[in-house]
Coordinates of C-alpha atoms in Angstrom, one line a residue:
Chain H
X69 CA -20.3 30.6 -5.6
X70 CA -20.5 28.1 -2.6
X71 CA -23.8 27.3 -3.9
X72 CA -24.2 23.8 -4.9
X73 CA -26.1 23.9 -8.5
X74 CA -28.3 20.7 -9.2
X75 CA -26.3 20.3 -12.3
X76 CA -23.1 19.8 -10.4
X77 CA -24.3 17.1 -8.3
X78 CA -26.3 15.0 -10.6
X79 CA -23.2 14.8 -12.7
X80 CA -20.5 13.8 -10.5
X81 CA -22.9 11.4 -9.2
X82 CA -23.0 9.8 -11.8
X83 CA -19.1 10.6 -12.7
X84 CA -18.5 8.9 -9.8
X85 CA -20.5 6.1 -9.4
X86 CA -19.4 5.3 -13.4
X87 CA -16.0 5.1 -12.2
X88 CA -16.3 3.5 -8.5
X89 CA -18.1 1.2 -10.6
X90 CA -15.5 0.8 -13.8
X91 CA -12.4 0.7 -11.2
X92 CA -14.3 -2.1 -9.1
X93 CA -14.2 -4.6 -12.4
X94 CA -11.6 -3.6 -13.5
X95 CA -9.1 -2.7 -11.4
X96 CA -9.5 -2.9 -8.0
X97 CA -10.7 -6.2 -7.7
X98 CA -7.5 -7.4 -10.0
X99 CA -5.1 -5.2 -8.8
X100 CA -6.1 -6.1 -4.8
X101 CA -6.2 -10.1 -5.6
X102 CA -2.9 -9.6 -7.8
X103 CA -0.9 -7.6 -4.6
X104 CA -3.0 -10.6 -1.9
X105 CA -1.2 -13.1 -4.4
X106 CA 2.1 -12.0 -4.8
X107 CA 1.9 -11.3 -0.7
X108 CA 0.8 -14.8 -0.3
X109 CA 4.0 -15.7 -3.5
X110 CA 6.3 -14.0 -1.7
X111 CA 5.5 -15.5 2.0
X112 CA 3.9 -18.7 1.0
X113 CA 8.0 -18.0 0.0
X114 CA 9.7 -17.2 2.6
X115 CA 8.2 -20.1 4.5
X116 CA 9.1 -22.3 2.1
X117 CA 12.2 -21.6 2.5
X118 CA 12.2 -20.6 6.3
X119 CA 10.9 -24.2 6.2
X120 CA 13.4 -25.8 3.7
X121 CA 16.3 -24.5 5.5
X122 CA 15.5 -25.8 8.8
X123 CA 15.0 -29.0 7.4
X124 CA 18.2 -29.0 6.0
X125 CA 19.4 -27.3 9.6
X126 CA 17.5 -30.2 10.5
X127 CA 19.4 -32.7 7.2
X128 CA 23.2 -31.5 8.9
X129 CA 22.2 -31.6 12.9
X130 CA 21.3 -35.0 11.5
X131 CA 23.8 -36.0 9.9
X132 CA 26.4 -34.9 12.2
X133 CA 24.9 -37.5 14.2
X134 CA 25.0 -39.8 11.9
X135 CA 28.6 -38.8 11.0
X136 CA 29.1 -39.2 15.4
X137 CA 27.6 -42.8 15.7
X138 CA 28.9 -44.1 12.6
X139 CA 32.0 -42.3 14.7
X140 CA 31.2 -44.6 17.8
X141 CA 30.3 -47.5 16.2
X142 CA 34.7 -47.3 14.4
X143 CA 35.2 -47.0 17.3
X144 CA 33.8 -49.0 18.6
X145 CA 33.9 -52.0 16.3
X146 CA 37.7 -50.7 16.8
X147 CA 37.0 -52.2 19.9
X148 CA 35.9 -55.6 19.4
X149 CA 37.9 -56.7 16.7
X150 CA 40.5 -55.7 18.4
X151 CA 39.7 -57.8 21.8
X152 CA 38.7 -60.3 20.0
X153 CA 41.7 -60.2 18.0
X154 CA 43.7 -60.8 21.1
X155 CA 40.7 -63.0 22.7
X156 CA 41.3 -65.1 19.4
X157 CA 45.4 -64.1 19.9
X158 CA 45.4 -65.8 23.2
X159 CA 42.6 -67.9 23.1
X160 CA 45.3 -70.1 19.9
X161 CA 48.5 -68.8 22.5
X162 CA 47.4 -70.9 25.6
X163 CA 46.2 -73.8 22.6
X164 CA 49.2 -73.7 20.7
X165 CA 50.5 -74.1 24.7
X166 CA 48.4 -77.1 25.6
X167 CA 49.4 -78.8 22.8
X168 CA 53.0 -78.7 22.7
X169 CA 51.9 -80.0 26.1
X170 CA 50.8 -82.4 25.7
X171 CA 53.1 -83.6 22.9
X172 CA 56.0 -83.3 25.2
X173 CA 54.1 -85.2 27.6
X174 CA 53.6 -87.0 24.4
X175 CA 56.6 -87.4 23.9
X176 CA 58.2 -87.4 27.1
X177 CA 56.0 -90.9 27.4
X178 CA 57.0 -92.3 24.7
X179 CA 60.5 -91.2 25.5
X180 CA 59.9 -93.3 29.0
X181 CA 57.9 -96.2 27.5
X182 CA 60.9 -96.6 25.0
X183 CA 63.8 -95.9 27.5
X184 CA 61.6 -98.7 29.9
X185 CA 62.1 -101.1 26.4
X186 CA 65.0 -100.7 26.0
X187 CA 66.3 -101.2 28.9
X188 CA 64.0 -104.5 29.7
X189 CA 65.8 -105.3 26.3
X190 CA 68.7 -104.7 28.0
X191 CA 68.4 -106.6 31.5
X192 CA 67.3 -110.3 29.1
X193 CA 70.4 -109.6 26.8
X194 CA 72.5 -109.1 29.8
X195 CA 70.9 -111.7 31.3
X196 CA 70.5 -114.4 28.0
X197 CA 74.6 -113.5 27.8
X198 CA 75.2 -113.2 31.1
X199 CA 73.9 -117.0 31.5
X200 CA 76.1 -117.7 28.0
X201 CA 79.6 -116.5 29.3
X202 CA 78.4 -118.3 32.8
X203 CA 77.6 -121.8 30.7
X204 CA 80.6 -121.4 29.1
X205 CA 82.2 -120.6 32.1
X206 CA 81.1 -122.8 34.1
X207 CA 81.8 -125.6 31.8
X208 CA 84.9 -124.8 30.7
X209 CA 85.0 -124.7 34.3
X210 CA 83.2 -127.9 35.8
X211 CA 85.7 -130.0 32.7
X212 CA 88.5 -130.5 35.6
X213 CA 86.9 -131.2 39.1
X214 CA 90.0 -129.2 40.8
X215 CA 88.8 -125.9 39.5
X216 CA 85.4 -127.0 41.0
X217 CA 87.1 -127.8 44.8
X218 CA 88.4 -125.0 44.0
X219 CA 86.1 -122.5 44.1
X220 CA 83.7 -123.9 46.3
X221 CA 86.3 -123.2 48.5
X222 CA 86.8 -120.0 47.7
X223 CA 83.2 -119.1 47.2
X224 CA 83.1 -121.2 50.5
X225 CA 85.9 -118.6 52.2
X226 CA 84.7 -115.6 50.9
X227 CA 81.4 -116.3 52.8
X228 CA 82.6 -116.6 56.2
X229 CA 80.1 -116.7 58.5
X230 CA 81.2 -114.1 61.5
Chain L
X276 CA -10.0 17.6 13.9
X277 CA -10.1 20.6 16.1
X278 CA -7.5 22.8 14.0
X279 CA -8.9 21.4 11.3
X280 CA -12.1 22.5 12.0
X281 CA -10.3 26.1 12.8
X282 CA -9.3 25.6 9.9
X283 CA -12.0 25.5 7.9
X284 CA -13.2 29.0 9.7
X285 CA -10.4 30.9 8.6
X286 CA -10.9 29.8 5.3
X287 CA -14.6 31.0 4.9
X288 CA -13.7 34.0 6.8
X289 CA -11.2 35.1 4.0
X290 CA -13.8 34.3 1.7
X291 CA -16.3 36.3 2.3
X292 CA -13.9 38.8 3.1
X293 CA -13.5 38.1 -0.7
X294 CA -17.0 37.9 -1.6
X295 CA -17.8 41.8 -0.5
X296 CA -15.7 43.2 -2.8
X297 CA -17.9 43.4 -6.5
X298 CA -17.0 45.6 -9.3
X299 CA -14.8 45.5 -12.3
X300 CA -14.1 42.6 -14.8
X301 CA -10.4 41.5 -15.8
X302 CA -10.5 37.9 -16.9
X303 CA -7.2 35.6 -16.1
X304 CA -5.9 32.4 -15.3
X305 CA -5.5 30.5 -12.2
X306 CA -1.7 31.7 -13.1
X307 CA -1.9 33.5 -15.7
X308 CA 2.3 35.7 -14.8
X309 CA 2.8 34.3 -18.8
X310 CA 0.2 35.7 -19.9
X311 CA 0.6 39.7 -18.3
X312 CA 4.5 38.8 -19.5
X313 CA 2.8 38.2 -22.9
X314 CA 0.7 41.4 -23.1
X315 CA 0.8 41.6 -27.0
X316 CA 1.2 38.4 -28.0
X317 CA -0.7 37.5 -31.6
X318 CA -3.5 35.8 -31.0
X319 CA -4.7 31.9 -32.4
X320 CA -7.5 30.4 -32.6
X321 CA -7.5 26.0 -32.7
X322 CA -9.8 24.2 -33.6
X323 CA -10.7 23.3 -30.3
X324 CA -10.8 27.5 -28.2
X325 CA -13.3 29.6 -29.7
X326 CA -12.7 33.1 -29.4
X327 CA -15.0 35.9 -29.2
X328 CA -13.9 39.6 -29.4
X329 CA -16.3 41.7 -26.5
X330 CA -16.4 45.3 -28.3
X331 CA -19.5 45.7 -28.0
X332 CA -19.7 49.4 -26.3
X333 CA -21.2 49.3 -22.5
X334 CA -19.3 46.1 -22.5
X335 CA -16.1 47.3 -21.0
X336 CA -16.3 49.0 -17.3
X337 CA -16.0 53.0 -17.2
X338 CA -12.2 53.0 -15.3
X339 CA -10.6 49.9 -15.6
X340 CA -9.6 49.6 -11.8
X341 CA -8.3 45.7 -10.4
X342 CA -11.0 44.0 -8.2
X343 CA -8.6 41.2 -6.9
X344 CA -11.9 40.1 -4.5
X345 CA -14.1 40.1 -7.6
X346 CA -10.9 38.6 -10.2
X347 CA -10.1 35.8 -7.3
X348 CA -14.0 35.2 -7.0
X349 CA -14.5 34.5 -10.8
X350 CA -11.7 32.1 -10.2
X351 CA -12.7 29.7 -7.2
X352 CA -16.2 29.8 -9.1
X353 CA -17.9 27.0 -11.4
X354 CA -18.6 27.6 -14.1
X355 CA -20.7 26.8 -17.7
X356 CA -17.1 27.8 -20.1
X357 CA -13.3 27.0 -19.1
X358 CA -11.8 29.7 -19.6
X359 CA -8.0 29.5 -20.6
X360 CA -7.0 33.5 -21.3
X361 CA -8.5 36.7 -22.3
X362 CA -5.9 38.7 -24.5
X363 CA -5.8 42.8 -25.5
X364 CA -7.5 43.1 -22.1
X365 CA -9.8 46.6 -21.7
X366 CA -9.3 47.5 -25.2
X367 CA -11.3 47.3 -28.1
X368 CA -9.8 44.1 -29.3
X369 CA -10.3 41.8 -26.4
X370 CA -10.5 38.2 -27.2
X371 CA -11.5 35.1 -24.6
X372 CA -10.4 31.9 -25.1
X373 CA -11.8 29.5 -23.7
X374 CA -14.8 25.9 -24.6
X375 CA -18.2 27.1 -24.0
X376 CA -20.1 24.1 -21.8
X377 CA -23.3 22.9 -23.0
X378 CA -26.5 25.0 -21.4
X379 CA -28.7 22.2 -19.8
X380 CA -32.1 23.9 -17.8
X381 CA -35.5 22.7 -17.2
X382 CA -38.4 24.9 -16.8
X383 CA -42.8 25.2 -16.8
X384 CA -41.6 24.4 -20.6
X385 CA -39.0 21.7 -20.1
X386 CA -35.6 21.7 -21.2
X387 CA -33.9 23.8 -22.9
X388 CA -30.1 23.0 -24.8
X389 CA -27.5 25.6 -25.6
X390 CA -24.0 26.6 -25.7
X391 CA -23.4 28.9 -22.9
X392 CA -21.5 31.4 -26.2
X393 CA -23.8 32.8 -26.2
X394 CA -24.7 34.1 -22.5
X395 CA -20.9 34.9 -22.4
X396 CA -21.0 36.9 -26.0
X397 CA -24.5 39.4 -25.1
X398 CA -23.1 39.9 -21.6
X399 CA -25.0 43.5 -20.1
X400 CA -24.3 46.1 -17.9
X401 CA -26.0 47.6 -15.1
X402 CA -26.1 50.3 -11.7
X403 CA -27.9 49.1 -8.7
X404 CA -27.6 51.6 -6.1
X405 CA -24.9 53.1 -7.5
X406 CA -22.7 49.6 -8.2
X407 CA -21.5 48.6 -11.6
X408 CA -22.9 44.6 -12.3
X409 CA -22.7 43.2 -14.9
X410 CA -25.2 39.2 -16.3
X411 CA -25.2 37.8 -19.4
X412 CA -29.0 37.2 -21.3
X413 CA -29.5 34.2 -24.3
X414 CA -33.1 33.5 -25.2
X415 CA -35.9 34.6 -22.2
X416 CA -32.8 33.6 -19.4
X417 CA -30.0 35.6 -17.0
X418 CA -26.1 34.1 -16.1
X419 CA -25.6 36.3 -13.1
X420 CA -22.3 34.7 -10.7
X421 CA -23.1 30.9 -12.5
X422 CA -26.6 30.9 -11.2
X423 CA -29.1 30.8 -14.6
X424 CA -32.2 32.8 -14.2
X425 CA -35.3 33.0 -16.1
X426 CA -35.6 36.6 -17.0
X427 CA -39.2 38.4 -16.8
X428 CA -41.1 41.5 -17.8
X429 CA -40.2 44.6 -20.2
X430 CA -37.0 44.9 -18.1
X431 CA -35.7 41.6 -17.6
X432 CA -34.1 40.9 -14.9
X433 CA -34.8 43.1 -11.2
X434 CA -32.2 44.0 -8.7
X435 CA -32.0 43.4 -4.8
X436 CA -30.7 46.0 -2.8
X437 CA -27.4 44.3 -2.9
X438 CA -27.4 44.1 -7.1
X439 CA -28.2 40.5 -6.3
X440 CA -30.6 39.3 -9.4
X441 CA -33.8 38.5 -7.5
X442 CA -35.3 36.7 -11.1
X443 CA -36.9 33.3 -9.7
X444 CA -33.3 31.1 -10.2
X445 CA -34.1 27.7 -12.3
X446 CA -33.4 23.9 -12.2
X447 CA -29.4 24.1 -13.6
X448 CA -28.7 20.4 -14.9
X449 CA -25.6 22.3 -17.5
X450 CA -22.1 20.5 -17.2
X451 CA -20.1 22.5 -15.7
X452 CA -16.4 23.0 -15.4
X453 CA -16.2 21.7 -12.3
X454 CA -17.9 18.5 -14.8
X455 CA -16.3 18.7 -17.6
X456 CA -13.1 18.5 -14.4
X457 CA -14.7 15.9 -13.0
X458 CA -14.6 13.5 -16.0
X459 CA -11.2 14.5 -17.7
X460 CA -10.9 13.7 -13.8
X461 CA -12.0 9.7 -14.5
X462 CA -10.8 9.1 -18.1
X463 CA -7.6 10.1 -16.2
X464 CA -8.0 7.6 -13.3
X465 CA -9.5 4.4 -15.1
X466 CA -7.0 5.2 -17.8
X467 CA -4.0 5.1 -15.5
X468 CA -5.9 1.9 -14.2
X469 CA -6.4 0.6 -16.9
X470 CA -3.3 -0.2 -17.6
X471 CA -2.0 -1.1 -14.0
X472 CA -4.2 -3.8 -14.4
X473 CA -3.9 -5.3 -17.8
X474 CA 0.1 -5.4 -15.9
X475 CA -0.7 -6.9 -13.1
X476 CA -3.2 -9.6 -14.5
X477 CA -0.4 -10.1 -17.5
X478 CA 2.0 -10.3 -15.8
X479 CA 1.3 -11.1 -11.3
X480 CA 3.7 -11.9 -10.1
X481 CA 6.4 -9.9 -11.3
X482 CA 8.2 -6.5 -10.5
X483 CA 6.1 -3.1 -10.4
X484 CA 7.1 -0.8 -13.2
X485 CA 6.4 2.3 -14.6
X486 CA 3.0 4.1 -13.1
X487 CA 2.3 1.0 -11.7
X488 CA 4.3 1.1 -9.0
X489 CA 3.6 4.3 -7.8
X490 CA 0.4 3.2 -8.1
X491 CA 0.8 0.4 -5.7
X492 CA 3.1 1.8 -3.5
X493 CA -0.2 4.5 -2.8
X494 CA -2.7 1.4 -3.2
X495 CA -1.3 -0.6 -0.2
X496 CA -1.0 2.4 1.2
X497 CA -4.6 2.8 1.7
X498 CA -4.8 -0.4 2.3
X499 CA -3.0 -0.3 4.9
X500 CA -1.9 2.1 6.4
X501 CA -5.6 4.0 6.4
X502 CA -8.7 1.6 5.2
X503 CA -7.2 -2.4 6.9
X504 CA -6.9 -0.2 10.6
X505 CA -10.0 1.8 10.7
X506 CA -12.6 -0.8 9.3
X507 CA -10.3 -3.9 10.4
X508 CA -9.3 -6.8 8.2
X509 CA -12.9 -9.0 8.4
X510 CA -14.6 -5.9 6.7
X511 CA -11.7 -4.5 4.9
X512 CA -12.0 -5.4 1.3
X513 CA -15.2 -4.2 1.1
X514 CA -14.9 -0.6 1.6
X515 CA -11.4 -1.2 -0.4
X516 CA -12.6 -0.4 -3.8
X517 CA -14.6 3.1 -2.7
X518 CA -11.8 3.9 -0.5
X519 CA -8.6 3.2 -3.7
X520 CA -11.4 5.6 -5.9
X521 CA -12.8 8.4 -3.6
X522 CA -8.5 9.1 -2.5
X523 CA -7.9 8.7 -6.3
X524 CA -10.7 10.3 -7.6
X525 CA -9.9 13.7 -5.1
X526 CA -5.9 13.1 -5.2
X527 CA -6.2 13.7 -9.1
X528 CA -9.0 16.4 -9.7
X529 CA -6.5 18.3 -7.4
X530 CA -3.7 17.7 -8.7
X531 CA -5.7 18.9 -11.8
X532 CA -6.4 22.5 -10.7
X533 CA -3.2 23.0 -10.2
X534 CA -2.2 22.2 -13.8
X535 CA -1.7 25.7 -15.1
X536 CA -3.0 27.0 -18.9
X537 CA -6.2 24.4 -18.7
X538 CA -8.5 26.4 -17.3
X539 CA -7.7 26.5 -13.7
X540 CA -9.8 23.8 -12.5
X541 CA -11.6 23.6 -8.8
X542 CA -12.8 20.0 -8.8
X543 CA -12.9 19.5 -4.6
X544 CA -13.3 23.4 -4.2
X545 CA -17.6 23.5 -5.3
X546 CA -19.5 22.3 -2.8
X547 CA -21.9 20.5 -5.8
X548 CA -18.4 18.5 -6.3
X549 CA -17.6 16.9 -2.5
X550 CA -21.5 17.2 -1.4
X551 CA -21.8 13.8 -3.4
X552 CA -19.0 12.4 -2.1
X553 CA -19.3 13.2 1.7
X554 CA -23.7 11.7 0.8
X555 CA -22.1 8.7 -0.1
X556 CA -19.8 8.3 2.6
X557 CA -23.0 8.9 4.9
X558 CA -25.2 6.4 2.9
X559 CA -22.4 4.2 3.8
X560 CA -22.3 4.2 7.2
X561 CA -25.8 5.0 7.4
X562 CA -25.9 1.3 5.9
X563 CA -23.4 -0.5 7.0
X564 CA -25.0 0.3 10.9
X565 CA -24.3 -2.1 13.6
X566 CA -26.9 -2.8 16.2
X567 CA -23.5 -1.4 18.4
X568 CA -23.4 1.5 16.8
X569 CA -27.0 2.3 16.3
X570 CA -27.3 1.5 20.2
X571 CA -24.1 3.6 21.1
X572 CA -25.7 6.6 19.1
X573 CA -29.6 6.1 20.1
X574 CA -29.7 5.0 23.9
X575 CA -25.7 5.3 24.8
X576 CA -24.1 2.3 27.9
X577 CA -23.6 3.6 31.0
X578 CA -24.8 7.3 31.9
X579 CA -26.8 7.9 33.8
X580 CA -29.9 9.4 32.1
X581 CA -30.0 13.4 32.6
X582 CA -26.5 13.0 30.5
X583 CA -28.0 10.7 27.5
X584 CA -31.4 13.3 27.1
X585 CA -28.1 15.9 26.1
X586 CA -25.6 13.0 24.4
X587 CA -28.3 11.2 21.9
X588 CA -29.5 15.0 20.8
X589 CA -25.3 15.5 19.6
X590 CA -24.6 12.3 18.6
X591 CA -27.8 12.8 16.1
X592 CA -26.6 15.4 14.7
X593 CA -22.8 13.7 14.9
X594 CA -24.7 11.3 12.6
X595 CA -25.2 14.5 10.0
X596 CA -22.3 16.4 11.2
X597 CA -19.6 14.1 10.1
X598 CA -20.1 14.3 6.4
X599 CA -20.7 18.0 6.4
X600 CA -17.3 18.9 8.0
X601 CA -15.7 16.3 5.5
X602 CA -17.5 18.1 2.8
X603 CA -16.5 21.6 4.2
X604 CA -12.9 21.1 5.4
X605 CA -11.4 19.4 1.5
X606 CA -14.0 22.1 -0.3
X607 CA -12.7 25.0 2.0
X608 CA -9.1 23.9 1.6
X609 CA -8.9 23.4 -1.3
X610 CA -11.1 26.7 -2.5
X611 CA -8.2 27.9 -0.1
X612 CA -5.0 27.2 -2.0
X613 CA -6.1 28.5 -5.0
X614 CA -7.3 32.7 -3.1
X615 CA -3.5 32.4 -1.7
X616 CA -2.6 32.0 -5.4
X617 CA -5.1 34.3 -6.6
X618 CA -4.1 36.4 -4.3
X619 CA -0.8 36.9 -4.5
X620 CA -0.6 37.4 -8.8
X621 CA -3.8 39.9 -7.3
X622 CA -0.7 41.2 -5.6
X623 CA 1.7 42.8 -8.5
X624 CA -1.4 43.6 -10.2
X625 CA -2.2 46.1 -7.2
X626 CA 0.8 47.0 -7.1
X627 CA 0.7 47.3 -10.7
X628 CA -1.7 50.4 -10.9
X629 CA 0.1 52.4 -9.1
X630 CA 2.9 51.6 -11.0
X631 CA 5.1 49.2 -13.6
X632 CA 8.1 48.9 -11.7
X633 CA 6.4 48.4 -7.8
X634 CA 4.3 45.7 -10.0
X635 CA 7.5 44.1 -11.6
X636 CA 8.9 44.2 -8.1
X637 CA 6.4 43.0 -5.5
X638 CA 6.1 40.4 -8.4
X639 CA 9.8 38.6 -7.9
X640 CA 8.8 38.6 -4.0
X641 CA 5.2 37.2 -5.6
X642 CA 6.4 34.6 -7.3
X643 CA 8.6 32.6 -5.2
X644 CA 6.8 32.4 -2.6
X645 CA 3.8 30.7 -5.0
X646 CA 7.1 28.4 -6.2
X647 CA 7.1 27.7 -1.8
X648 CA 2.7 27.6 -2.2
X649 CA 3.0 25.6 -4.6
X650 CA 4.8 22.6 -3.6
X651 CA 2.6 23.5 0.2
X652 CA -0.5 22.2 -2.1
X653 CA 1.1 19.7 -3.5
X654 CA 1.1 18.3 0.7
X655 CA -2.8 19.4 0.4
X656 CA -3.6 17.7 -2.1
X657 CA -2.7 14.3 -1.3
X658 CA -2.9 15.4 2.1
X659 CA -6.8 16.4 1.8
X660 CA -7.1 13.2 -0.6
X661 CA -6.0 11.3 1.9
X662 CA -7.6 13.2 6.2
X663 CA -10.8 12.1 3.4
X664 CA -9.8 8.3 3.1
X665 CA -8.8 8.6 6.1
X666 CA -11.9 10.3 8.7
X667 CA -14.3 8.5 6.0
X668 CA -12.9 5.4 6.6
X669 CA -12.9 5.3 10.5
X670 CA -16.6 6.5 10.3
X671 CA -17.2 2.8 8.5
X672 CA -15.3 1.5 11.5
X673 CA -17.1 2.5 13.5
X674 CA -20.5 2.5 12.3
X675 CA -19.0 -2.0 11.9
X676 CA -17.9 -2.3 15.5
X677 CA -18.4 -5.3 17.4
X678 CA -18.6 -4.4 20.6
X679 CA -15.6 -5.8 22.5
X680 CA -15.0 -7.0 25.7

């Protein structure tokens, strides 16, 4: 019962080797290859998905960083603008004050000058009027001798030499 | 390993026990429960199945006594026919439904071809030392115990004192039942994997569907759990075709042996089949042996010289023992499974002989136990294929092992 017949051995060898050869060529190679390909495909896909994810998060981080930078920049710009604005206003105010001062000074000067000129004019006018009046008075006074004498006397009286 | 060997020993013991009994002639298939119940059903002859009646007066035994040992041995032995069932057993209208396989034998006159039906239609009975024996005879050849001998002299057949045929045996190259089972397995494998491979070629990146899904799971299992861990990534792809083929070959053949009414194949329980697988494993291991493997066997490092004298012969024996154990384990396990089924079936008949009620009573228990065993055997069918592949892969792995520093 447990004897190995030569016929069985022969036929088994033939059958097994044929099946081995056939399956190797038409089944195992394509099946193992596509299994490998599919596994590679899946692992590649997973890897690339991971990469994409990493890139995405990198991008997100970059964006955030950019956003933060932009915010800082804005802040800075606003601050600078404010400073510049304030500066401009301050400068403008200072300039305005200076100009006002200058104009005021100039006006004062001019007023002073005008005043001086007016006073000088007035003086001249007053002097000439006085002279005219004095002339007129003198002309009238000195028509009469007595009167002349009287005046001298009076002046002399007031100009007593004590 | 140790428990496996123990198991094999136990099974061999069981086999030997059944060897000893050798009277009577009762035929029924591996799972003949149904045929037992419908004993008187009308026979149909189909084109594929040839039926013949054995009405010869000398045909039947003097007493119809059921011999479980004879029946079991008959069913687990490879045969020159594929026997499906027998109708009207033990009556003159007895009919055997079988496919008779071609007989190819070679003697000093050259090759002889004929159908085994010539043998099975010409049954002879004899008495040797009070023991009843039977054999078949055709055209100068004797078939006894599925072995073919040359007929000699007037008597044609001579027996030794044990009742075994003592004639000179001839070279038997017949495709036997196991060979036919093997070819069916081969066909199933080619069709199954051809279809699966076509799917892969057509749609390489699609999710597997149908039978492809089951096969893929197993292919990946063999690759990732058996071949790569045993052999390593570097050489694994070279051994994948052999390991995959061996695994599926053994598994499908084992499953085929569990299908009732197709002749009760016991393919992997046939030594002629497993010896081929074991020999291929042996050849592959030997030709792939790296220098490290051979030095490990022939001159192991770090072992004192006296120990070497003990160790080296053991290692050399081990080279041959490993595939031998592989072969015996598979054969014994598969045969044991078949014996359990047959023994459980026999129980019904043994009790049935004393009374029909006892037969049916025991039948219920037997049936329940057989259903349980069926599930166990389904597991064993897979397990033995897995174990064979795993061990073969580990032998290849050890042959290819690189010195690790």
